XYZ file of C-alpha atoms in Angstrom:
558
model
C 128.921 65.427 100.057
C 131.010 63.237 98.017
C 128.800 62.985 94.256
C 128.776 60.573 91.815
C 128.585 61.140 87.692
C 126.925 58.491 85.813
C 127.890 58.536 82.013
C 125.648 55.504 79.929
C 127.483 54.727 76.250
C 125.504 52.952 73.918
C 122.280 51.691 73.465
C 122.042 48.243 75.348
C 124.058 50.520 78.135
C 120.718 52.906 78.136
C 118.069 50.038 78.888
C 119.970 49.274 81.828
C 120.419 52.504 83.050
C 117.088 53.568 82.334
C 116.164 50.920 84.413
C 118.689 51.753 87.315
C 117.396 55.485 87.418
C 113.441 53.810 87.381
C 114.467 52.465 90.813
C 115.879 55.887 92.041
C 112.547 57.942 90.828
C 110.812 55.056 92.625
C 112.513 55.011 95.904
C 112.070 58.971 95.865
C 108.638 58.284 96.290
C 108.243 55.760 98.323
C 110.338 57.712 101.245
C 107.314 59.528 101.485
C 104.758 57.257 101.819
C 106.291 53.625 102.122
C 107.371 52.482 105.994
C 109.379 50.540 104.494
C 111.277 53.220 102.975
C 110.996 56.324 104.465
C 113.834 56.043 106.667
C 115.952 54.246 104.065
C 119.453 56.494 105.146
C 120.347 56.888 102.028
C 121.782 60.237 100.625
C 120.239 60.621 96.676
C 121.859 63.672 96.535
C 125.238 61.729 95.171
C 122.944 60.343 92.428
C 120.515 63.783 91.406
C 121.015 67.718 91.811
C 119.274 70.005 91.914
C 118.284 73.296 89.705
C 115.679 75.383 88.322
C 113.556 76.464 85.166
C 113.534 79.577 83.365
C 110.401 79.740 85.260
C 111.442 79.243 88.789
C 110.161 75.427 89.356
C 113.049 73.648 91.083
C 114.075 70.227 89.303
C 115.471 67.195 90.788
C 117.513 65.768 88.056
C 120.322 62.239 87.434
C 123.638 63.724 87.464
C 123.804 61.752 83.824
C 125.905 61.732 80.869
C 123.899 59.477 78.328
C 125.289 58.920 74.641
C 123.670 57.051 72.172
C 122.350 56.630 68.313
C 120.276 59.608 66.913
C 116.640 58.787 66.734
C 117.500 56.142 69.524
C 114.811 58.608 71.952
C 111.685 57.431 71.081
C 108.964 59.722 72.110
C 111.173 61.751 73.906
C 113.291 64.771 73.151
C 117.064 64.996 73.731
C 116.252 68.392 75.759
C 114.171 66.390 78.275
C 110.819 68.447 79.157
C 111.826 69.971 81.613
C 113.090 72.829 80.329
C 111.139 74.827 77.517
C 114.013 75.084 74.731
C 113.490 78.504 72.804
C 112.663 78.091 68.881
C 115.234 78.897 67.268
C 114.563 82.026 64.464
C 115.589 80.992 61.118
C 118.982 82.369 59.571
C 118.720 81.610 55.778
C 119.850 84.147 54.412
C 119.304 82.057 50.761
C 118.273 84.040 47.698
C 116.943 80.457 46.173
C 113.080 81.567 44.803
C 113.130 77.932 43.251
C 110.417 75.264 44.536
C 111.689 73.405 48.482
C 110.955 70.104 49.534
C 111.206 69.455 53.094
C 111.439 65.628 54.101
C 110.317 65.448 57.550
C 109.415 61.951 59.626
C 106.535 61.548 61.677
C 107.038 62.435 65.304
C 106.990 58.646 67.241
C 103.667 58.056 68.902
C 103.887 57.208 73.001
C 102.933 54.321 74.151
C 100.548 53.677 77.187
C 102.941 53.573 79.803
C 104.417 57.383 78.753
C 100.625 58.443 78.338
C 99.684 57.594 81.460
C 102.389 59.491 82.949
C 100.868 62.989 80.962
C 98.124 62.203 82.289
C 99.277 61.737 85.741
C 100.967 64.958 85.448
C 97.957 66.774 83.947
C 95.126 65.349 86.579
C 97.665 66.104 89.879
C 98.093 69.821 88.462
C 94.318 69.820 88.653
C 93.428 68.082 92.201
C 89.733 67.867 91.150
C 90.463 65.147 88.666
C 92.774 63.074 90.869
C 89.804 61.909 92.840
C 87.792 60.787 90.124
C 89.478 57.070 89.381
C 88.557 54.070 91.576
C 91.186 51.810 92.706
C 89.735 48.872 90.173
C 89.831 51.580 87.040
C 93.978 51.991 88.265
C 94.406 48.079 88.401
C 92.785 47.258 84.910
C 95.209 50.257 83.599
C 97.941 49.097 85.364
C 97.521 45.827 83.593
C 97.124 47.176 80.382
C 100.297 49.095 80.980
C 102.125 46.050 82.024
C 100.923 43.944 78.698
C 102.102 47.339 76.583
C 105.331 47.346 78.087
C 105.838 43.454 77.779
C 105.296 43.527 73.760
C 106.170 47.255 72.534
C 109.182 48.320 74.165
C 111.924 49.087 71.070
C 113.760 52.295 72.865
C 115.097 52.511 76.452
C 112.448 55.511 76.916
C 109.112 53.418 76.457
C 110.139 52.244 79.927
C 111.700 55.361 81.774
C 109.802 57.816 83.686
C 112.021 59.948 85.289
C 113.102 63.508 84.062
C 115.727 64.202 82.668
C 118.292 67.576 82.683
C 118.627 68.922 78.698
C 122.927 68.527 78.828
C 122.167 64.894 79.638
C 120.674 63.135 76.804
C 123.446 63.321 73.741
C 122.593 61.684 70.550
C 126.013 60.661 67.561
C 124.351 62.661 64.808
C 124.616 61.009 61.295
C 124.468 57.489 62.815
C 120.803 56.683 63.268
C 119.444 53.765 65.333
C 118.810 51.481 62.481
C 122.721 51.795 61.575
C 124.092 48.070 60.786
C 127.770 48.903 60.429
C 128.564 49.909 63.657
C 130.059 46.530 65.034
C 133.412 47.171 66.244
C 135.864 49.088 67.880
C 137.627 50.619 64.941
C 133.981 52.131 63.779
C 132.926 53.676 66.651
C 136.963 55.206 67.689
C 136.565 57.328 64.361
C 132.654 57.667 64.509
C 133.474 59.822 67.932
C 136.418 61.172 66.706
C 135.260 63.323 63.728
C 132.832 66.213 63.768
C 132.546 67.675 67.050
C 131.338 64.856 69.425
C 134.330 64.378 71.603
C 133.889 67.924 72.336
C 130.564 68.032 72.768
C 130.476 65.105 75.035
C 133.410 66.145 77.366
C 131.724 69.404 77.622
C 128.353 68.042 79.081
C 130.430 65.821 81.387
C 132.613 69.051 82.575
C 129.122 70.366 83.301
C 128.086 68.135 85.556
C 131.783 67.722 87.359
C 132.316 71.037 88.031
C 129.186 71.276 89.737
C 130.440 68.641 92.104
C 131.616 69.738 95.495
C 134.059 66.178 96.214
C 133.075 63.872 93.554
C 133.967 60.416 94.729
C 133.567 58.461 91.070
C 132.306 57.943 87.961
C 129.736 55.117 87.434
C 130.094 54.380 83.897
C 128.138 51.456 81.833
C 129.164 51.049 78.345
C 127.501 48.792 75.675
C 131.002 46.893 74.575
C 129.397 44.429 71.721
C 130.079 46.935 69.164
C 131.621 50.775 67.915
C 130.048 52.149 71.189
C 133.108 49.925 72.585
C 135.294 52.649 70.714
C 133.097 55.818 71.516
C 133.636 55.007 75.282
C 137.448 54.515 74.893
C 137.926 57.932 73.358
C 135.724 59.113 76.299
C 137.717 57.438 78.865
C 140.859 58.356 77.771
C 139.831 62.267 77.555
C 138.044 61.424 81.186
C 141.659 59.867 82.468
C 143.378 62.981 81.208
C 141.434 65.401 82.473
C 140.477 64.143 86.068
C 142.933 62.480 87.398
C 142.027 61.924 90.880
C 138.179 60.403 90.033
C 138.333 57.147 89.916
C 136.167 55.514 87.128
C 133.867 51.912 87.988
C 133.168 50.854 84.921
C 130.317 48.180 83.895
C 130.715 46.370 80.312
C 127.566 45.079 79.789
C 126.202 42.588 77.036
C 122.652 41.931 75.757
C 122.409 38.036 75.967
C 121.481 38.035 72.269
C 124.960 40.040 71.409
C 126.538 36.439 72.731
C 124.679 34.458 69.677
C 127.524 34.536 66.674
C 126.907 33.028 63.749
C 129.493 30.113 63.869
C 129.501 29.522 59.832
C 130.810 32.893 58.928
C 134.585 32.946 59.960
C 135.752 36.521 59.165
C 132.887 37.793 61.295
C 133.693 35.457 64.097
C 137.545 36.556 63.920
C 136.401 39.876 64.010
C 134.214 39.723 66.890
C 137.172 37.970 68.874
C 139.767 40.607 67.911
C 137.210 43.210 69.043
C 136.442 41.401 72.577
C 139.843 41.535 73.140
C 140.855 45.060 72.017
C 137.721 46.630 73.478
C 138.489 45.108 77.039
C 141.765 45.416 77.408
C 141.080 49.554 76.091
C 138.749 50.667 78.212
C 140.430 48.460 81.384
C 143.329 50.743 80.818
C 141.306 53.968 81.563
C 139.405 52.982 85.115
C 140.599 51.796 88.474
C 137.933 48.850 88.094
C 136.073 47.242 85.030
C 133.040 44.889 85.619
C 132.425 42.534 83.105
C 128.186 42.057 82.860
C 126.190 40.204 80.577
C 125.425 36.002 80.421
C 124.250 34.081 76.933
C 121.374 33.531 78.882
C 120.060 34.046 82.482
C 117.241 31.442 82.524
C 119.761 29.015 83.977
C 121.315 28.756 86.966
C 119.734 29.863 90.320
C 117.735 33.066 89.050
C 116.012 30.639 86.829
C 114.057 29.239 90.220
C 112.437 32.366 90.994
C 112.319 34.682 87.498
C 111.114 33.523 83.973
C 112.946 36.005 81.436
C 112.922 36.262 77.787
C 116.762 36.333 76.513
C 116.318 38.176 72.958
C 113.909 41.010 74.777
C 116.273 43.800 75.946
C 114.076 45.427 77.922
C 113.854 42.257 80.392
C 117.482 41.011 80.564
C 118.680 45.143 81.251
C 116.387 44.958 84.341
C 118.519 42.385 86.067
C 121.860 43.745 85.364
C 119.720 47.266 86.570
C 119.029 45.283 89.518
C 122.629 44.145 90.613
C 123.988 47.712 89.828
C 121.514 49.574 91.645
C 122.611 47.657 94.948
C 125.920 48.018 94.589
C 125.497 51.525 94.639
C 123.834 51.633 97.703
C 126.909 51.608 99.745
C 128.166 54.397 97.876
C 125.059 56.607 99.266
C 125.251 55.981 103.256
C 126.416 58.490 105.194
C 129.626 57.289 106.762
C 129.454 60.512 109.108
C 125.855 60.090 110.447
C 125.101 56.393 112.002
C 121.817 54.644 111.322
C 119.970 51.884 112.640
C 118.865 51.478 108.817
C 122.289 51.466 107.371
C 125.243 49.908 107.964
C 129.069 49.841 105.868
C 129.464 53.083 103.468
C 132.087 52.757 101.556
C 132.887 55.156 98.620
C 133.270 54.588 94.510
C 137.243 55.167 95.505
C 137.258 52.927 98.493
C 136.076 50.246 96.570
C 138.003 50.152 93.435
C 141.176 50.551 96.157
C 139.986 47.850 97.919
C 139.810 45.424 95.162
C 142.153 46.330 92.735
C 144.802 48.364 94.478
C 146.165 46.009 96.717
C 147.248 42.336 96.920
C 147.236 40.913 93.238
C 146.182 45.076 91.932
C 143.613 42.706 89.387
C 141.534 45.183 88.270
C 138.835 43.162 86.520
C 136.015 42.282 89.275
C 132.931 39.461 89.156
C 129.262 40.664 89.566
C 127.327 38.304 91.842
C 123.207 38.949 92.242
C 120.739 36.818 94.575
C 117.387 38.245 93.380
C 115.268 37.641 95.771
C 117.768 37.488 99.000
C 117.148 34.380 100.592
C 115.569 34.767 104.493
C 117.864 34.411 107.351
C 116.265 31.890 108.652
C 116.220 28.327 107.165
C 118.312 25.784 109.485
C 121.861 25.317 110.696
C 123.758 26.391 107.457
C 121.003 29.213 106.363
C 124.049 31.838 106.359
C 125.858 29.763 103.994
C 123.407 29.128 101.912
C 122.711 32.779 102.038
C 126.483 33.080 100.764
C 126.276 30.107 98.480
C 122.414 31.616 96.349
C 124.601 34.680 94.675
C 124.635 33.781 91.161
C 127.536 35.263 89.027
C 126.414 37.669 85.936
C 130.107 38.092 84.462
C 130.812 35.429 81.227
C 133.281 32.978 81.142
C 134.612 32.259 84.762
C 135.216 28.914 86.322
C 133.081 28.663 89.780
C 134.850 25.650 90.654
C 138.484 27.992 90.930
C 139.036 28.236 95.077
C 141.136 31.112 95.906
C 142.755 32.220 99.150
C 143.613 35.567 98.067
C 139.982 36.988 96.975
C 138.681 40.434 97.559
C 134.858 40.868 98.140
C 132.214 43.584 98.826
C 128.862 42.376 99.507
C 125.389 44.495 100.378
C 122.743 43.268 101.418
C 119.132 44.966 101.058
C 115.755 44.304 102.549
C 116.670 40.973 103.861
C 113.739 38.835 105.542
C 114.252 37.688 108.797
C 111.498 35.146 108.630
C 108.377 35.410 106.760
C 107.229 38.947 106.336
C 109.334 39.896 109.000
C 112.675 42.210 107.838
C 115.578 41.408 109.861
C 117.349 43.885 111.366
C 120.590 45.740 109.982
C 122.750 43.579 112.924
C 120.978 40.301 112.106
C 121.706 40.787 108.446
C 125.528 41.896 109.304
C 126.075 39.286 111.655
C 124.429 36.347 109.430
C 126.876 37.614 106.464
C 130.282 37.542 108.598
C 129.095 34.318 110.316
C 128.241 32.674 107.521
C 132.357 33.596 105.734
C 133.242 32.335 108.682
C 132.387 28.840 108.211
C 133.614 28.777 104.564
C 136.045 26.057 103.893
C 137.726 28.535 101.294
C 137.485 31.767 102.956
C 138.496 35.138 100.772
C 141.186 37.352 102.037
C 139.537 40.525 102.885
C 135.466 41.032 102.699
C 133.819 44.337 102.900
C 129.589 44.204 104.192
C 127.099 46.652 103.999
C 123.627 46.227 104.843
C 120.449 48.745 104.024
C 117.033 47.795 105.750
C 115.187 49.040 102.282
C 114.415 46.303 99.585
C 114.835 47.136 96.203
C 111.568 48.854 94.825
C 109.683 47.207 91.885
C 108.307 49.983 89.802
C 105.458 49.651 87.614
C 107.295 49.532 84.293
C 109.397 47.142 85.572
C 109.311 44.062 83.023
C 107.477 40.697 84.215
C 109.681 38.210 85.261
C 108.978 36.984 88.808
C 107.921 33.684 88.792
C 104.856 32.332 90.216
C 106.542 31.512 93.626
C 107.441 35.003 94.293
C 105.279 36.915 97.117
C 104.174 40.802 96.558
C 107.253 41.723 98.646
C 109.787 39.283 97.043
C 109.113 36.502 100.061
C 109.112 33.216 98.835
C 105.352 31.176 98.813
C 103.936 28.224 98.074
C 101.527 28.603 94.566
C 98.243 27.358 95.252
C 97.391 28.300 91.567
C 98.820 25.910 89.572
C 98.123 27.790 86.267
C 99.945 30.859 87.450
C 102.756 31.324 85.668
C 104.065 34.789 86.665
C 103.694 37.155 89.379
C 102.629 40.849 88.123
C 101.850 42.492 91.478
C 105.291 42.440 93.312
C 106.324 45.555 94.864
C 109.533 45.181 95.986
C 112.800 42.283 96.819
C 114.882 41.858 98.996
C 118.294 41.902 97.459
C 122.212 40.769 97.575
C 124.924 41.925 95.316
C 128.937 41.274 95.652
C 132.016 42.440 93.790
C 134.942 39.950 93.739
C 138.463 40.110 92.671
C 138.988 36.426 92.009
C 140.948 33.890 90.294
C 137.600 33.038 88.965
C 138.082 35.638 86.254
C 141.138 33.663 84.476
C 139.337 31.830 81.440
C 137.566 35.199 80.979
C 141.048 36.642 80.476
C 142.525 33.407 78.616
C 139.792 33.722 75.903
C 140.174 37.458 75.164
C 144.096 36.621 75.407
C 144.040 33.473 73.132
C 141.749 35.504 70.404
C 144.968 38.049 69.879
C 147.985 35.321 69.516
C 145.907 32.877 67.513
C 143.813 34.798 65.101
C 146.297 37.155 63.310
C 143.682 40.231 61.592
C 146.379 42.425 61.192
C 144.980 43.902 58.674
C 141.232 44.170 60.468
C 143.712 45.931 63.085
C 145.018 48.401 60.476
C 141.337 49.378 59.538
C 140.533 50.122 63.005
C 143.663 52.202 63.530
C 145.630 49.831 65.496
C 149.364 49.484 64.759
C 151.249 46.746 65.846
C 152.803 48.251 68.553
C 149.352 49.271 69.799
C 148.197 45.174 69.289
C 151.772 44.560 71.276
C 150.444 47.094 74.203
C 147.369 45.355 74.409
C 148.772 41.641 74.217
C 150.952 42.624 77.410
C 148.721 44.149 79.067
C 146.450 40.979 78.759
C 149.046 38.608 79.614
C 150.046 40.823 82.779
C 146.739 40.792 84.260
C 146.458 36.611 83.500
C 150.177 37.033 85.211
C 148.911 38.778 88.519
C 146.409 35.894 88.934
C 147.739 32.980 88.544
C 151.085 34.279 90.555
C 153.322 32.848 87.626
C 155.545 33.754 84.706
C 153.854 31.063 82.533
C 152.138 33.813 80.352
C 154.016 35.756 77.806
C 152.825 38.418 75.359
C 155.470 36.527 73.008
């Protein structure tokens, strides 16, 4: 079995993955009542292992590394509850007989959504209670639930219901939730660097590698905006050291609010420039593949036809980006060794930074495309290129209008319709995808397709977004309720993601590279423990990968 570690840095980086493991917990359940996904022929034993309690239960757990403010938990512990953690006896050994004072806050109250799932857990522990609730009593909940999650969320666990193992869930004691200064890279490089959380951190990770029988890769999502930026270089590096031969896919991602500078205050607009820059160009020198993630706003563009998000809520623009990396990693779980009619193109964490960054141009820096829902098959002459043609990119600053000959692509496709409520089969889905690069005038050098008959699942705390045209399993229908703005009851979607190494990425590149030569901040450098060689490093290494694209010497680090 060839597993996969999942390390999450930062707290934007959480509400993503906490929606990413939502869809695992929910596909685990559906596979064993759902026809549409009980045969889905996909191995979640590269995502979760297993172990056991102190008291025999066998657990089921992410194979996560997740680091992230203290107090940014919630409700929940950083041991999980799981496993009962012993209370520690106490060791003072002070001889102080003086009056104490003991400042303690009040433990954070759950929310609906988290109660409901005690009380889940209580009533299936006693079967006699599980039969007492009528169908109508779960609906009225459910939408009380829904309306909770909509205005209360403030941590990533108000939304997350799956367990968790105790070495997972690491919290940077002494910088609390609330903490304002922690804005760039300099901040967080040091913040990780001094008492013992490097250690700490690399030890959980070495937990969870060394566990691994042939890990193929590290799926890591970092929060870049600010010092987390810095906290997952230090990681990386010590990650790039120590296992050399595990590739690392790593996702920057970006709140849409984090994109919203205030334009009248210069030095914090240098800074935030000079820290784009440094922070990408860092952590792009520790993994075989970085994914920029993370729009000013995703109600434009295609999405915007089918899903009604609010930008400044966290908890809804995570679930996208959630979205788009849960199907990528789908391809990562077939079994290449044991053919399905459900499954088709597996293709490892290694394979696929290999394929797009370590050949032809060797650009490491990759575009995130999502169609959410997947367009059906069916629709006319050039359906398959529209298919092609509804991805919408979720990586800033690239120029669609860019053609390039000498693009690298991996595409899956999930729970495709055929027509109408009718999936299409795992050859109709391959065959529509290759037919329809066939016919484009600008066709990319290599493409990679995999194809999964499962959709993507829709959980319950899954935020509401789908607009009113959207069917309860992601079909597209015609509203005969005019007043209906959303749709709450949608189960699952059919779904399309793509990776591309493209020439599309250059102003993306250009910006981060134009913020070093024209801004100066040596001395913001200094404070963040920069030199100028280090600034020099990081200027070349900019203008080598805007070099590799555009196939010139035009660029200098001059």
């Amino acid at each position: 079995m060839k597993e996969i570690v999942t390390i999450q840095v930062g707290s934007y980086a959480n509400f993503v993955g906490s929606h990413f493991w939502n869809f695992q917990d929910e596909l685990l359940g559906l596979a064993e009542s759902d026809d549409n996904f009980k045969n889905h022929g996909l191995n979640m034993d590269v995502l979760y292992r297993t172990g056991e309690t102190q008291q025999g239960i066998l657990t089921y757990t992410p194979r996560l590394v997740s680091v992230d403010f203290q107090g940014s938990l919630g409700a929940l512990s950083c041991h999980g509850t799981l496993y009962n953690r012993p209370t520690k006896a106490s060791t003072d050994s002070s001889v102080w007989r003086g009056p104490v004072t003991t400042l303690a806050s009040q433990p954070i109250k759950k929310n609906l959504f988290l109660q409901s799932l005690d009380s889940e857990e209580n009533e299936c522990a006693n079967k006699s209670n599980c039969e007492g609730s009528s169908y109508s009593d779960d609906e009225i909940q459910d939408k009380s639930i829904v309306e909770c999650l909509e205005n209360e969320v403030q941590y990533w666990t108000d939304f997350s219901k799956v367990y968790f193992h105790p070495k997972s869930l690491y919290e940077l004691h002494s910088f609390w939730s609330d903490f304002n200064d922690f804005s760039n890279y300099g901040i967080g490089r040091e913040a990780f660097s001094t008492d013992s959380h490097a250690e700490d951190v690399n030890e959980r990770l070495r937990f969870f590698v060394e566990e691994c029988d042939l890990p193929q890769g590290i799926q890591f999502i970092v929060d870049d905006y600010g010092g987390f930026a810095g906290v997952a270089g230090e990681f990386l590096e010590n990650i790039a050291d120590e296992y050399t031969n595990i590739p690392v896919l790593l996702y920057n991602v970006r709140n849409s609010c984090s994109n919203n500078l205030d334009a009248t205050n210069r030095k914090q607009a240098i800074s935030r420039k000079l820290h784009d820059a440094v922070s990408f160009t860092t952590l792009s020198s520790f993994c075989q593949l970085i994914v920029p993630v993370g729009l000013p706003s995703l109600n434009t563009g295609r999405l915007a036809k089918y899903l009604t998000l609010e930008d400044q809520k966290p908890y809804h623009s995570s679930a996208i980006y959630a979205s788009a990396i849960c199907s990528m990693s789908l391809p990562s779980r077939i079994e290449p060794l044991c053919p399905s009619p459900h499954t088709f193109g597996s293709i490892t964490i290694n394979e696929l930074t290999q394929m797009l960054a370590g050949q032809g141009r060797q650009n490491t820096v990759s575009i995130l495309d999502i169609a959410m829902p997947a367009p059906p098959l069916s629709g006319g002459k050039r359906s398959h290129q529209i298919f092609l043609k509804n991805l919408q990119a979720l990586s800033p600053d690239i120029d669609e209008g860019i053609e390039d000959i000498e693009a690298l692509e991996s595409i899956i496709v999930h729970g495709a319709f055929a027509s109408g409520l009718k999936r299409a089969s795992t050859s109709e889905v391959k065959y529509a995808v290759q037919d329809g690069y066939s016919k484009m005038e600008v066709k990319p050098k290599f493409y990679n397709v995999s194809v999964a008959d499962c959709p993507l699942p829709i959980p319950l705390p899954f935020p509401s977004i789908f607009g009113s045209s959207i069917g309860e399993y992601g079909e597209e229908e015609v509203v005969h309720d005019p007043e209906r703005l959303k749709r709450v009851d949608v189960k699952s979607v059919p779904m399309a993601a793509r990776l591309r190494s493209s020439k599309a990425v250059l102003p993306f590149l250009e910006k981060r590279l134009d913020s070093l030569r024209g801004m100066g901040g040596s001395e913001l450098f200094r404070n963040w423990g920069f030199g100028k060689e280090d600034v020099d490093e990081i200027a070349e290494t900019l203008s080598s990968m805007v070099m590799r694209l555009k196939g010139g010497d035009d660029y200098d680090s001059d």
